[in-house]
Short mmCIF file of C-alpha atoms and ligand atoms in Angstrom, two decimals:
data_model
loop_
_atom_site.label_atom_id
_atom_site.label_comp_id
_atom_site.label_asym_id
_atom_site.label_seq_id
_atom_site.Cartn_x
_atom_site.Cartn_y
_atom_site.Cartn_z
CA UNK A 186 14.94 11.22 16.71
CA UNK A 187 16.84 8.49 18.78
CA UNK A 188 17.87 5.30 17.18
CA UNK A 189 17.18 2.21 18.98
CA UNK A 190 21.18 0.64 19.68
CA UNK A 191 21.13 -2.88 18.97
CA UNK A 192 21.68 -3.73 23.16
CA UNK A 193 18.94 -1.87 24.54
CA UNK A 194 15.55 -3.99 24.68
CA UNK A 195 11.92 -1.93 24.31
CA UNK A 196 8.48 -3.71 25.09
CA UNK A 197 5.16 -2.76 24.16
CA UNK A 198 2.56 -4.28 25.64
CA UNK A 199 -1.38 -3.86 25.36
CA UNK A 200 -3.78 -6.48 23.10
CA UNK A 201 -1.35 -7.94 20.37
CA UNK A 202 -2.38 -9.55 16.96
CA UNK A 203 -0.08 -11.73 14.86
CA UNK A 204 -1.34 -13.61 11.23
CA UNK A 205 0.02 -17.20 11.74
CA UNK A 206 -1.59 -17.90 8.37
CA UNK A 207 -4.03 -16.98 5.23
CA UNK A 208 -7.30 -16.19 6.54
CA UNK A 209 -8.46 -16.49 3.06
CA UNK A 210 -7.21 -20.39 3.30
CA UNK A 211 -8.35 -21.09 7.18
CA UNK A 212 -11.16 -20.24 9.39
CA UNK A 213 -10.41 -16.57 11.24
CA UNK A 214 -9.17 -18.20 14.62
CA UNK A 215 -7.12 -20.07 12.93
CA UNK A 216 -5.08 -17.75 10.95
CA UNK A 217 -4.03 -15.30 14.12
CA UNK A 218 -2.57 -15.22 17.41
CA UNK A 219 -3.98 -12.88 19.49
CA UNK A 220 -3.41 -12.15 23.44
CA UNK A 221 -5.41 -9.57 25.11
CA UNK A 222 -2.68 -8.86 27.60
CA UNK A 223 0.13 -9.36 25.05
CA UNK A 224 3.86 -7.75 24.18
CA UNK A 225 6.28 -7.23 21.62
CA UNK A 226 9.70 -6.88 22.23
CA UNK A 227 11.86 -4.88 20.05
CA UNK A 228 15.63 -4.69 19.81
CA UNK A 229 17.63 -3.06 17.14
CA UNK A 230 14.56 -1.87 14.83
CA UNK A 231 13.31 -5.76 14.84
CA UNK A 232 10.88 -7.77 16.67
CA UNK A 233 12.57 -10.09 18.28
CA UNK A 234 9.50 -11.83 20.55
CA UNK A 235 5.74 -11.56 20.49
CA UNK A 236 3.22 -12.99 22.90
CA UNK A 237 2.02 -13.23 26.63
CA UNK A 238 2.97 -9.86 28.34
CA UNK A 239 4.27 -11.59 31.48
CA UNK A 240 6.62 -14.30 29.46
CA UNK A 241 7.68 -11.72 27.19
CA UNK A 242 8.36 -9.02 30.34
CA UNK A 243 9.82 -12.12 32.48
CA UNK A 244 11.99 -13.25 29.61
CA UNK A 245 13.44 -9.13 28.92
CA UNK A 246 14.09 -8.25 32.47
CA UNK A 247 16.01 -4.86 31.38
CA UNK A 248 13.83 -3.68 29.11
CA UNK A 249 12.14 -0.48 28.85
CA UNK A 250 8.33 -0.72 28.85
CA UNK A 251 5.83 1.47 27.06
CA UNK A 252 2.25 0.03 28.38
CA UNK A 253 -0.76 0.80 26.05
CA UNK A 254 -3.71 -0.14 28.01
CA UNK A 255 -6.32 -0.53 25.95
CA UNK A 256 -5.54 -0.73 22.57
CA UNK A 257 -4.27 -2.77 19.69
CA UNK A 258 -0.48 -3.88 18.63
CA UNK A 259 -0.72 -4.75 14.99
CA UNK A 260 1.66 -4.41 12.36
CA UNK A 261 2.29 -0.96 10.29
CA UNK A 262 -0.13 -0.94 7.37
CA UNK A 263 1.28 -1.46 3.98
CA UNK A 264 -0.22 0.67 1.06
CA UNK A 265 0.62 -0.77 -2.27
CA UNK A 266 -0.87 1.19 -4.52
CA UNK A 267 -0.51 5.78 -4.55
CA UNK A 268 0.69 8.46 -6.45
CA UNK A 269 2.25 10.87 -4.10
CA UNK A 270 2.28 13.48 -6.78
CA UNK A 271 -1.31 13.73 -6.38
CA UNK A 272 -1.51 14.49 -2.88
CA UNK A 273 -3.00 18.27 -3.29
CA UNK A 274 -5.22 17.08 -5.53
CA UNK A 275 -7.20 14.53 -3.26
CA UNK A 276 -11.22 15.16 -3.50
CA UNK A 277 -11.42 16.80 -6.96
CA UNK A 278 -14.86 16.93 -8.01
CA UNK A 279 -16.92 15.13 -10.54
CA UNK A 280 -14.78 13.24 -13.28
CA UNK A 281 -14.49 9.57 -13.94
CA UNK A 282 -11.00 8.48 -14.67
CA UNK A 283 -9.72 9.39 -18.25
CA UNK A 284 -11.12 13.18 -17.38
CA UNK A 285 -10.11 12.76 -14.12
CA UNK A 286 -6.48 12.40 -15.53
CA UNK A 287 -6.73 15.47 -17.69
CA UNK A 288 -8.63 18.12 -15.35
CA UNK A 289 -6.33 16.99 -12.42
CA UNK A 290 -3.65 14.19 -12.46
CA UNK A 291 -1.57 15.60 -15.30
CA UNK A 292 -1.32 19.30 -14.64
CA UNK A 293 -0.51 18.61 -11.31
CA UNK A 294 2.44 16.27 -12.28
CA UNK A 295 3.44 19.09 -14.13
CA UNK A 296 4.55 20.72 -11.54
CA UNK A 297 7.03 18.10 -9.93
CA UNK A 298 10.27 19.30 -12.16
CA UNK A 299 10.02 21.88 -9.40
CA UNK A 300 12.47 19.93 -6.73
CA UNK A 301 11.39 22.39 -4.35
CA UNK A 302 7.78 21.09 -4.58
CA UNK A 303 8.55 17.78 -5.05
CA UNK A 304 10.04 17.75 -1.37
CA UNK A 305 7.25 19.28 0.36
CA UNK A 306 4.41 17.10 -1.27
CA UNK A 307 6.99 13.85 -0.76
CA UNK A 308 6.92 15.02 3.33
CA UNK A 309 3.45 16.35 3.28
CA UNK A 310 2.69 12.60 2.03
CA UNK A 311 4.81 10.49 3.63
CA UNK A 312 3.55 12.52 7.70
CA UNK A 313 0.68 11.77 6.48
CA UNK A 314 0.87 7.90 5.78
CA UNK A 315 2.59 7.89 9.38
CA UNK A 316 -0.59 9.68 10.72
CA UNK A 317 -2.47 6.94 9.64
CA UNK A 318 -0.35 4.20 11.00
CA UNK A 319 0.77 3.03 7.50
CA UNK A 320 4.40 2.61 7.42
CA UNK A 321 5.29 1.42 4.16
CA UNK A 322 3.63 2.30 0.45
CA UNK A 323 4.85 1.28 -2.96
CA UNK A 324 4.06 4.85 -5.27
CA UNK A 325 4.27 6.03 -8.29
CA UNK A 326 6.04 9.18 -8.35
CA UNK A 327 5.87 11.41 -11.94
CA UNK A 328 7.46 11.41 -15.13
CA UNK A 329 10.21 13.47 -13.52
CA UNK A 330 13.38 11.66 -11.93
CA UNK A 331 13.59 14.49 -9.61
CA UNK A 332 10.59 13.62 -7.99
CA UNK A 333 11.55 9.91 -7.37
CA UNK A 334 14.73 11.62 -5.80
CA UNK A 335 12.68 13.63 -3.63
CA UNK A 336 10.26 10.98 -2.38
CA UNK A 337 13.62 8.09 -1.86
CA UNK A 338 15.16 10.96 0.04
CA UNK A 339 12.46 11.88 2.30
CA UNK A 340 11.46 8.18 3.07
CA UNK A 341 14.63 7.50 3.67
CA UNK A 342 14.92 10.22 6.19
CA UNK A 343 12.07 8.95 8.32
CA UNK A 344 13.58 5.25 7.99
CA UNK A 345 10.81 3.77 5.91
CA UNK A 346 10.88 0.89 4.14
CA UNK A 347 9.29 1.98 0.68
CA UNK A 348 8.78 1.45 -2.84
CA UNK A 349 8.73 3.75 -5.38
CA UNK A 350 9.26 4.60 -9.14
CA UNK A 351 9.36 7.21 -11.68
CA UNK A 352 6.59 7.34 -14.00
CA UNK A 353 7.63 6.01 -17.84
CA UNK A 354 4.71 8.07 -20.12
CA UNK A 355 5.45 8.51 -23.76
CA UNK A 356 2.32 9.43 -25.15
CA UNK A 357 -1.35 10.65 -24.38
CA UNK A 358 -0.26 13.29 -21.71
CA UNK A 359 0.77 16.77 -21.90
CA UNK A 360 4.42 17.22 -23.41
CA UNK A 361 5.46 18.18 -20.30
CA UNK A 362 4.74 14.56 -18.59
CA UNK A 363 6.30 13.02 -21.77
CA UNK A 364 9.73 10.70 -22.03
CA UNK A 365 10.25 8.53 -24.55
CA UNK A 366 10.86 4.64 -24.57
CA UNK A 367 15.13 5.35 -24.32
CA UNK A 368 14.70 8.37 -21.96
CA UNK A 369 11.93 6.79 -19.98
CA UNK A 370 14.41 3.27 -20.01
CA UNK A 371 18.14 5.29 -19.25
CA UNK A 372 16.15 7.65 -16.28
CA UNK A 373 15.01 4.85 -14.57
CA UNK A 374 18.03 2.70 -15.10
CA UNK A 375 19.96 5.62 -13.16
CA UNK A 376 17.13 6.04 -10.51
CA UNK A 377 17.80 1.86 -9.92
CA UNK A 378 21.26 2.74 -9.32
CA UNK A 379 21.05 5.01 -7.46
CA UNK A 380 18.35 3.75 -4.61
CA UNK A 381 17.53 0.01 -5.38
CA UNK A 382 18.19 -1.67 -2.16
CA UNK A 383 19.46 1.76 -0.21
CA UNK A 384 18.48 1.37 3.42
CA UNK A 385 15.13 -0.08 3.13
CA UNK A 386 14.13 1.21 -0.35
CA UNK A 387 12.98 -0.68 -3.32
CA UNK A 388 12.73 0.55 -6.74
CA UNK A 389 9.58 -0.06 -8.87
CA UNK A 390 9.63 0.05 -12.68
CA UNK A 391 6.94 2.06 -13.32
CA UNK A 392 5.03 2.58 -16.68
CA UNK A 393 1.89 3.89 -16.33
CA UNK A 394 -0.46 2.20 -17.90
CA UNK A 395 -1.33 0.65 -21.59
CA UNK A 396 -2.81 3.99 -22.52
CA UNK A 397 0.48 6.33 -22.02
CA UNK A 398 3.12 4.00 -23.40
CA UNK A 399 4.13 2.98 -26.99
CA UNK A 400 4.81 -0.83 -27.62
CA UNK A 401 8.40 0.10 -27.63
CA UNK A 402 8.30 1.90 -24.44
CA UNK A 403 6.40 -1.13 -22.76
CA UNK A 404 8.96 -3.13 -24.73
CA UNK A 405 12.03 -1.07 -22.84
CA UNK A 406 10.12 -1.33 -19.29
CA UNK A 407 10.25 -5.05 -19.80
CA UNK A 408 13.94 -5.46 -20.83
CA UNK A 409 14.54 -3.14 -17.47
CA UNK A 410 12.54 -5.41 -15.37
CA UNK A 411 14.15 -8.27 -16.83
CA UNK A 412 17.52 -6.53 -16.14
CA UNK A 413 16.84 -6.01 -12.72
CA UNK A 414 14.77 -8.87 -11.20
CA UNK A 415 14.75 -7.66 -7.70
CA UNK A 416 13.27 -4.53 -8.59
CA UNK A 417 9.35 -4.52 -8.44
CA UNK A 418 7.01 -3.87 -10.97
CA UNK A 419 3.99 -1.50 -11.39
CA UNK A 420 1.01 0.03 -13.91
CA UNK A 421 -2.64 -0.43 -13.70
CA UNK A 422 -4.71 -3.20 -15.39
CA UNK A 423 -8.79 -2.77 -16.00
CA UNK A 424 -9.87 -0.03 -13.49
CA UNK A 425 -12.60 1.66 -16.47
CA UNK A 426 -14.48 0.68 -18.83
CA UNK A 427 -13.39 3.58 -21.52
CA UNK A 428 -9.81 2.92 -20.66
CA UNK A 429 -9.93 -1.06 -21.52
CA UNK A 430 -11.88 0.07 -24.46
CA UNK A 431 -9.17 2.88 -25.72
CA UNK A 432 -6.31 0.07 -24.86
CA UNK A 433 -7.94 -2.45 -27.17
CA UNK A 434 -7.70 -0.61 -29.79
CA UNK A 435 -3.95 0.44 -29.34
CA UNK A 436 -3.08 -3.13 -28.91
CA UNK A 437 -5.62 -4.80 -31.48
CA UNK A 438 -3.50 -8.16 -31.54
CA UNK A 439 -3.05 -8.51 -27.61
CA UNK A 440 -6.00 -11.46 -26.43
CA UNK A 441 -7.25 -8.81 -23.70
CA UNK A 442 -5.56 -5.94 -21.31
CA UNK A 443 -3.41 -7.84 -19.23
CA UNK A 444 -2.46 -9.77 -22.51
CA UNK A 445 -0.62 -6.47 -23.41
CA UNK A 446 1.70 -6.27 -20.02
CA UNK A 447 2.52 -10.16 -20.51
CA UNK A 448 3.35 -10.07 -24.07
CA UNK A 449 6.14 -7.50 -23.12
CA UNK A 450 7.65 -9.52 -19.62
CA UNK A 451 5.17 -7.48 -17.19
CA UNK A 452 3.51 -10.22 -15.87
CA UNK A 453 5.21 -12.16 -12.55
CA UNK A 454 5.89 -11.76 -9.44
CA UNK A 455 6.60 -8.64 -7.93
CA UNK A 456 3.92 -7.31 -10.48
CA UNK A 457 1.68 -4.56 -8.63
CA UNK A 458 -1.13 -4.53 -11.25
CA UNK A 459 -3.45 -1.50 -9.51
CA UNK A 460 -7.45 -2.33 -9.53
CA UNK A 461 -7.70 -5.25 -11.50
CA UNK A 462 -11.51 -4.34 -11.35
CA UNK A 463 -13.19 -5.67 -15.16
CA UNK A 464 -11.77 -9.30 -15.75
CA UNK A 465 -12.15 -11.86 -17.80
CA UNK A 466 -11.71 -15.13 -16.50
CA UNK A 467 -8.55 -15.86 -18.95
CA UNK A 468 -6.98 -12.58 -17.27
CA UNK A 469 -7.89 -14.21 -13.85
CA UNK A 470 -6.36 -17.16 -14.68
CA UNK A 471 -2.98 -15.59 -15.76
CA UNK A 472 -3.03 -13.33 -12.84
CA UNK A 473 -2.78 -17.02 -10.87
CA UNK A 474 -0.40 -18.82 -12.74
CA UNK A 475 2.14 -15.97 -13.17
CA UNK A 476 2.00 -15.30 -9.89
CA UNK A 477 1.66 -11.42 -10.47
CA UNK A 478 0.22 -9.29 -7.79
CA UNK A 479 -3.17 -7.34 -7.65
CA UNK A 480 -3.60 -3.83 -5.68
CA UNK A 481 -7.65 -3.69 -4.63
CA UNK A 482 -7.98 0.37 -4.33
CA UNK A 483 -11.72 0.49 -3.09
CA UNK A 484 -12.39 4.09 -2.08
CA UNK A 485 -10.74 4.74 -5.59
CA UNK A 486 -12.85 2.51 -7.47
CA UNK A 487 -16.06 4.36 -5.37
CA UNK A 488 -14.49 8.12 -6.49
CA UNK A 489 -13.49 7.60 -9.71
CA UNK A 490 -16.77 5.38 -10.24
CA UNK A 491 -14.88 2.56 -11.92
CA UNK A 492 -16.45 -0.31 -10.64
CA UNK A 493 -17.24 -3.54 -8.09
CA UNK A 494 -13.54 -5.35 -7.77
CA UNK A 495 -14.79 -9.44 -7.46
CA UNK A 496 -12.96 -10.14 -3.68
CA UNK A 497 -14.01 -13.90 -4.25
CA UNK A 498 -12.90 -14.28 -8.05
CA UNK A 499 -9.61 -12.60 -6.78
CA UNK A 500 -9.04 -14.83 -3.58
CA UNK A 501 -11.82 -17.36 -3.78
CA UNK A 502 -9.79 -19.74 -5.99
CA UNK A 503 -7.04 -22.17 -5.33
CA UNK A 504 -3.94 -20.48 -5.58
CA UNK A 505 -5.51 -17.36 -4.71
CA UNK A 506 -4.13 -14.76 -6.32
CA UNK A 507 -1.75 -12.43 -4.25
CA UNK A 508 -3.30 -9.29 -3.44
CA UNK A 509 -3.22 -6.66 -0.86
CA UNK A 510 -5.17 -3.25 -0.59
CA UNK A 511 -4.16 0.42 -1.64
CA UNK A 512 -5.25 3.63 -1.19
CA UNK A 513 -4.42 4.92 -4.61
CA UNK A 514 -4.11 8.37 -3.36
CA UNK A 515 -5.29 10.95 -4.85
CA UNK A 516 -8.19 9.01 -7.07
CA UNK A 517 -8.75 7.39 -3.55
CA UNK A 518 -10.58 9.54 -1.19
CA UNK A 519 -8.43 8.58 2.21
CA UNK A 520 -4.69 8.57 3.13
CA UNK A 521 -6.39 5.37 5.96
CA UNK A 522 -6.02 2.37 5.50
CA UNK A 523 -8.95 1.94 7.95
CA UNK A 524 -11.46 4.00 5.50
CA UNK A 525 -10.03 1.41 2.45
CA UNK A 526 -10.75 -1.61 4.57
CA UNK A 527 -14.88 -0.30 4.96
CA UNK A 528 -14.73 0.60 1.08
CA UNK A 529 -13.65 -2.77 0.45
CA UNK A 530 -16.21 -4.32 2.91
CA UNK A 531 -18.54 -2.09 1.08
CA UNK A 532 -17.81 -3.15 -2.58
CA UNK A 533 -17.70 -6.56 -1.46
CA UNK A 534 -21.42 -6.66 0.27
CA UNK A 535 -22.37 -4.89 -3.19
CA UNK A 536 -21.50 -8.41 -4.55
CA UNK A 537 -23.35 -10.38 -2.08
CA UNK A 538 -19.50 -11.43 -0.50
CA UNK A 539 -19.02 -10.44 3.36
CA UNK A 540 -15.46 -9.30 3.81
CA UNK A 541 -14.11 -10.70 7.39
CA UNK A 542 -12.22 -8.62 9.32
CA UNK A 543 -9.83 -10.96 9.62
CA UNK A 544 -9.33 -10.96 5.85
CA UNK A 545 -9.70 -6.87 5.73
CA UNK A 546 -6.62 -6.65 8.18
CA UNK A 547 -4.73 -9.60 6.43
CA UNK A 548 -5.26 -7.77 3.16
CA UNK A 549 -4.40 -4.08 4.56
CA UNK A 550 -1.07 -5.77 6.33
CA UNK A 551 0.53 -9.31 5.15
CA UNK A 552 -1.72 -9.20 1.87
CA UNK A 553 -0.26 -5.91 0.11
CA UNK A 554 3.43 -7.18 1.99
CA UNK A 555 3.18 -9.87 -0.34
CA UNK A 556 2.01 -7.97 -3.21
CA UNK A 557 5.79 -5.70 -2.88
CA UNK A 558 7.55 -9.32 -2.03
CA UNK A 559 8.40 -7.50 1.30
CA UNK A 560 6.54 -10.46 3.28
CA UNK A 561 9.73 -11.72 4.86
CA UNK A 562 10.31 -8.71 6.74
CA UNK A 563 7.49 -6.47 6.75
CA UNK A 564 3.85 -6.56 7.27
CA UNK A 565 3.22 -8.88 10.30
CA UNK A 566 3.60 -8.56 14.11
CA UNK A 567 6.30 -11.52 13.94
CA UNK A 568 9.72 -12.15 15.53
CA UNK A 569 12.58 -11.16 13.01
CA UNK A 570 10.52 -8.86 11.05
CA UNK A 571 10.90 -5.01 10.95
CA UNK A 572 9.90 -3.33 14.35
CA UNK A 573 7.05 -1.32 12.01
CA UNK A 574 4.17 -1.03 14.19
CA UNK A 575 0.69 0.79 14.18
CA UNK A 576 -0.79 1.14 17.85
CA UNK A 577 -4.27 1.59 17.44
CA UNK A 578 -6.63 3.00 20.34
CA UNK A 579 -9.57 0.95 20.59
CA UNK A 580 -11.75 3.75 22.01
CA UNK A 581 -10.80 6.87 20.02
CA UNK A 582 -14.30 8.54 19.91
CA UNK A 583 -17.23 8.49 22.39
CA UNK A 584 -19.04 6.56 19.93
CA UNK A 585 -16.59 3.68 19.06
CA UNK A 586 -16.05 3.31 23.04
CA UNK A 587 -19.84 2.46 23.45
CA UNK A 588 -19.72 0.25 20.23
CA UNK A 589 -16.90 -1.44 21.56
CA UNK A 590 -18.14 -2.10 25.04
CA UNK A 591 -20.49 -4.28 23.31
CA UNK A 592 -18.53 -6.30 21.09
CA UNK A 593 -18.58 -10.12 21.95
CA UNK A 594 -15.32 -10.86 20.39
CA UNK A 595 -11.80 -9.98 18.73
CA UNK A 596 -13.74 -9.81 15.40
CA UNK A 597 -16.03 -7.51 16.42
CA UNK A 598 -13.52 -5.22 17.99
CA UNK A 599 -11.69 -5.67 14.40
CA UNK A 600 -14.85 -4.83 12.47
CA UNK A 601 -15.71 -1.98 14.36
CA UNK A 602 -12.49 -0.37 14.08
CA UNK A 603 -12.21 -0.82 10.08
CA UNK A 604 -16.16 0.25 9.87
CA UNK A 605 -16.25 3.55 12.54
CA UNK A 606 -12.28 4.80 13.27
CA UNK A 607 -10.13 6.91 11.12
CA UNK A 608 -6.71 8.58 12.01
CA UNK A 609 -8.08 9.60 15.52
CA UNK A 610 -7.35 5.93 16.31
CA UNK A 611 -3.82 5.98 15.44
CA UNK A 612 -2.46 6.58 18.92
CA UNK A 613 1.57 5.47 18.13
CA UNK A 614 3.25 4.56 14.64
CA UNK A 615 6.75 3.21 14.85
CA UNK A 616 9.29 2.71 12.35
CA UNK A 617 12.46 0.75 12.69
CA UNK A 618 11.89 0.51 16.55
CA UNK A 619 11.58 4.68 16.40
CA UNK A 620 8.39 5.82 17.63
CA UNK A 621 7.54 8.72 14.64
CA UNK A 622 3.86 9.43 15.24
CA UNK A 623 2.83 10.26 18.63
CA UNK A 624 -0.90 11.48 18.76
CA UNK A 625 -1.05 12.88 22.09
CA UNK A 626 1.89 14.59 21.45
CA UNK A 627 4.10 12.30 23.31
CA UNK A 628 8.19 13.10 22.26
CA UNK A 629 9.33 11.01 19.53
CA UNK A 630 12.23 8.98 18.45
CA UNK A 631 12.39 7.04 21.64
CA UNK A 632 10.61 4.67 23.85
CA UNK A 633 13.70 2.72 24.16
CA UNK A 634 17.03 4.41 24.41
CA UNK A 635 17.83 4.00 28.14
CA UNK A 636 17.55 0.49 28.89
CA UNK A 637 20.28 -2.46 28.47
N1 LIG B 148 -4.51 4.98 -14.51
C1 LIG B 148 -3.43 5.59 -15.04
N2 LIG B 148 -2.98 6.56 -14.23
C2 LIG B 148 -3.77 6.55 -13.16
C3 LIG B 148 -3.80 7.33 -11.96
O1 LIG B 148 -2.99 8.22 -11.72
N3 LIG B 148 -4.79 7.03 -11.08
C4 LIG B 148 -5.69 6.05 -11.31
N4 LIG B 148 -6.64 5.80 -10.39
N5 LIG B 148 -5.69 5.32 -12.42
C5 LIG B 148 -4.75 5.57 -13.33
ZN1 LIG B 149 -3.19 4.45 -9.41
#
């Protein structure tokens, strides 16, 4: 692949869409910009302008144009919530989550001591994120630090900007999955060191849930956090009904679930709490005021059969609370972020709230930016940010042409992309600039190496 240099100029141009603002705070229109003959202009892996293709082109004469007709410029989606460990295991039959764990999550984990395996599945996952136009995730890796070593050094080697953090798990899991609280505390600390703030990588402090650690090893996570404030945080809060029920009882003095993570410094922001689905309206609250982070994994919450996550309880209030949408790969059923957008549309109509595209793409893009505290520079189609970019073909199947023909409006183009396309529609997916998904086959790595 071909770097962009920092002198030569690259446009795309085709329909461009930019969030200006919260579309969860101000009416659709409002929160976008949105030009149907529109451009981006990238120069050494940012965006430096966005907007009407013949200011943009007039304003760049040497650029190097890449024209995409009739399709959508939009910002790289941003997954915040998957285990890549569990990529081979995607669509296992027939078990809610606590079996689910045991038939398939854990002895699959077991298997990434094997650095040889971890590296193939980190790839496997990370082309396949690509494929599907997201370009940055925050996952869980497992237990083993070799596997966060093989996930930082494969992302790193396609210039992503990820998150990512080794699993801490002292109890309730095979041996083989198990740390301990100084183990799980020391491997991490070294894992911190060794890729916090690397290129574009973040490190995630990563116990697993309420379930699979001691006090003392959510005690250690916390004094880690605490240690290293710019590192994220991430576990999973309410997502079954069992699971709340088991965690009660191993925290009998904690007021309710999320009560647990607070009580040990796990609440705040840059907290990634994944599904967030059975609430009470104290945990709501405290979700608000902490400013911690929520990951809405709908196809996952459909699989595993958790439950209906409340879109309006979650957004509806003033301050919202920050959330953003994740696959949670492999208890989701889809690697698209397209697919979790109509789950989420889904779940929501299931309790009587209609999810507007506008808020589906803001979720799927600035929403789970936000979430990783990677707002600033990722996650929007905006001057200055990363040059991550998703190119979506508006007509990728016979059908969705015809549907589209017929739409009256950017929302219904939206809509009918989250509701009817899948990877087919990712035509490009760039990364720092670097074009590193090409669906026609197209040659990678450069759009933009040749012009000054
Ligand atoms: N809760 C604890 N671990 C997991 C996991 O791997 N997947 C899901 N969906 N929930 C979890
Ligand atoms: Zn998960």
């Amino acid at each position: 692949m071909t770097l962009l240099t920092t002198h030569s100029t690259t446009i795309l141009r085709g329909q461009t869409l930019r969030f200006r603002d919260d579309p969860f705070a101000v009416a659709p229109d409002a929160a976008v910009e949105h030009h149907t003959d529109g451009a981006v202009a990238i120069a050494g892996g940012k965006i430096i302008a966005v907007g009407p293709a013949g200011d943009i082109i007039a304003a760049h004469p040497q650029a190097t144009i890449e024209t995409y007709p009739h399709h959508l410029i939009m910002a790289g989606f941003v997954d915040c919530h998957a285990h890549y460990p569990q990529t081979g295991i995607i669509a296992s039959y027939g078990e809610q989550l606590l079996e689910w764990l045991n038939k398939y999550t854990f002895p699959e984990e077991c298997k990434f001591g094997d650095p040889a395996y971890a590296e193939r599945i980190a790839s496997l996952f990370l082309d396949e994120l690509l494929r599907n136009g997201t370009t940055t995730v925050c996952a869980y890796c497992t237990t083993h630090p070799g596997s966060a070593d093989a996930f930082f050094t494969a992302a790193q080697a396609r210039g992503m900007c990820v998150a990512a953090g080794k699993v801490m798990m002292d109890r309730h899991a095979p041996d083989a999955l198990l740390d301990t609280a100084q183990r799980g505390y020391e491997e991490s600390k070294a894992l911190i060191a060794r890729w916090h703030g690397v290129d574009r990588l973040a490190y995630a402090v990563t116990p697993r849930f309420a379930i699979t650690s001691t006090p003392a090893q959510l005690e250690a996570a916390g004094t880690l956090w605490r240690e290293h404030p710019t590192t994220l945080m991430q576990t999973h809060l309410s997502e079954n009904l069992r699971e709340i029920a088991w965690t009660r009882a191993l925290y009998p003095d904690a007021p309710d679930y999320l009560g647990v993570y607070e009580r040990y410094g796990l609440a705040g922001p840059g907290a990634n709490f994944g599904h967030a689905i059975h609430l009470s309206p104290r945990e709501f609250a405290a979700l608000a005021e902490t400013g911690s982070g929520i990951s809405h994994c709908p196809t996952s919450n459909l699989f595993i059969g958790s439950g209906l996550f409340d879109m309006d309880a979650a957004r509806g209030r003033r301050p919202p609370i920050t959330a953003g949408l994740g696959t949670d790969v492999g208890g989701g059923s889809s690697f698209s972020m397209l697919a979790t957008m109509k789950a989420s549309y889904e779940i929501c109509q299931l309790r009587g709230y209609s999810l507007h595209p506008a808020k589906a793409f803001w979720l799927a893009t600035v929403g789970s930016a936000q979430v990783m505290r990677m707002d600033g520079s990722i996650g929007n189609l905006a001057p200055g940010h990363d040059a991550d970019i998703a190119v979506l073909d508006l007509a990728s199947t016979p059908l969705i042409a015809e549907r589209t023909r017929r739409a009256a409006d950017l929302w219904e183009v939206l809509f009918i992309q989250m509701i009817l396309a899948d990877d087919r529609a990712i035509a490009a997916t760039y990364v720092g600039g670097v074009k590193v998904h090409s669906r026609d086959g197209a040659p990678l790595g450069g759009c933009c190496t040749n012009a000054g």
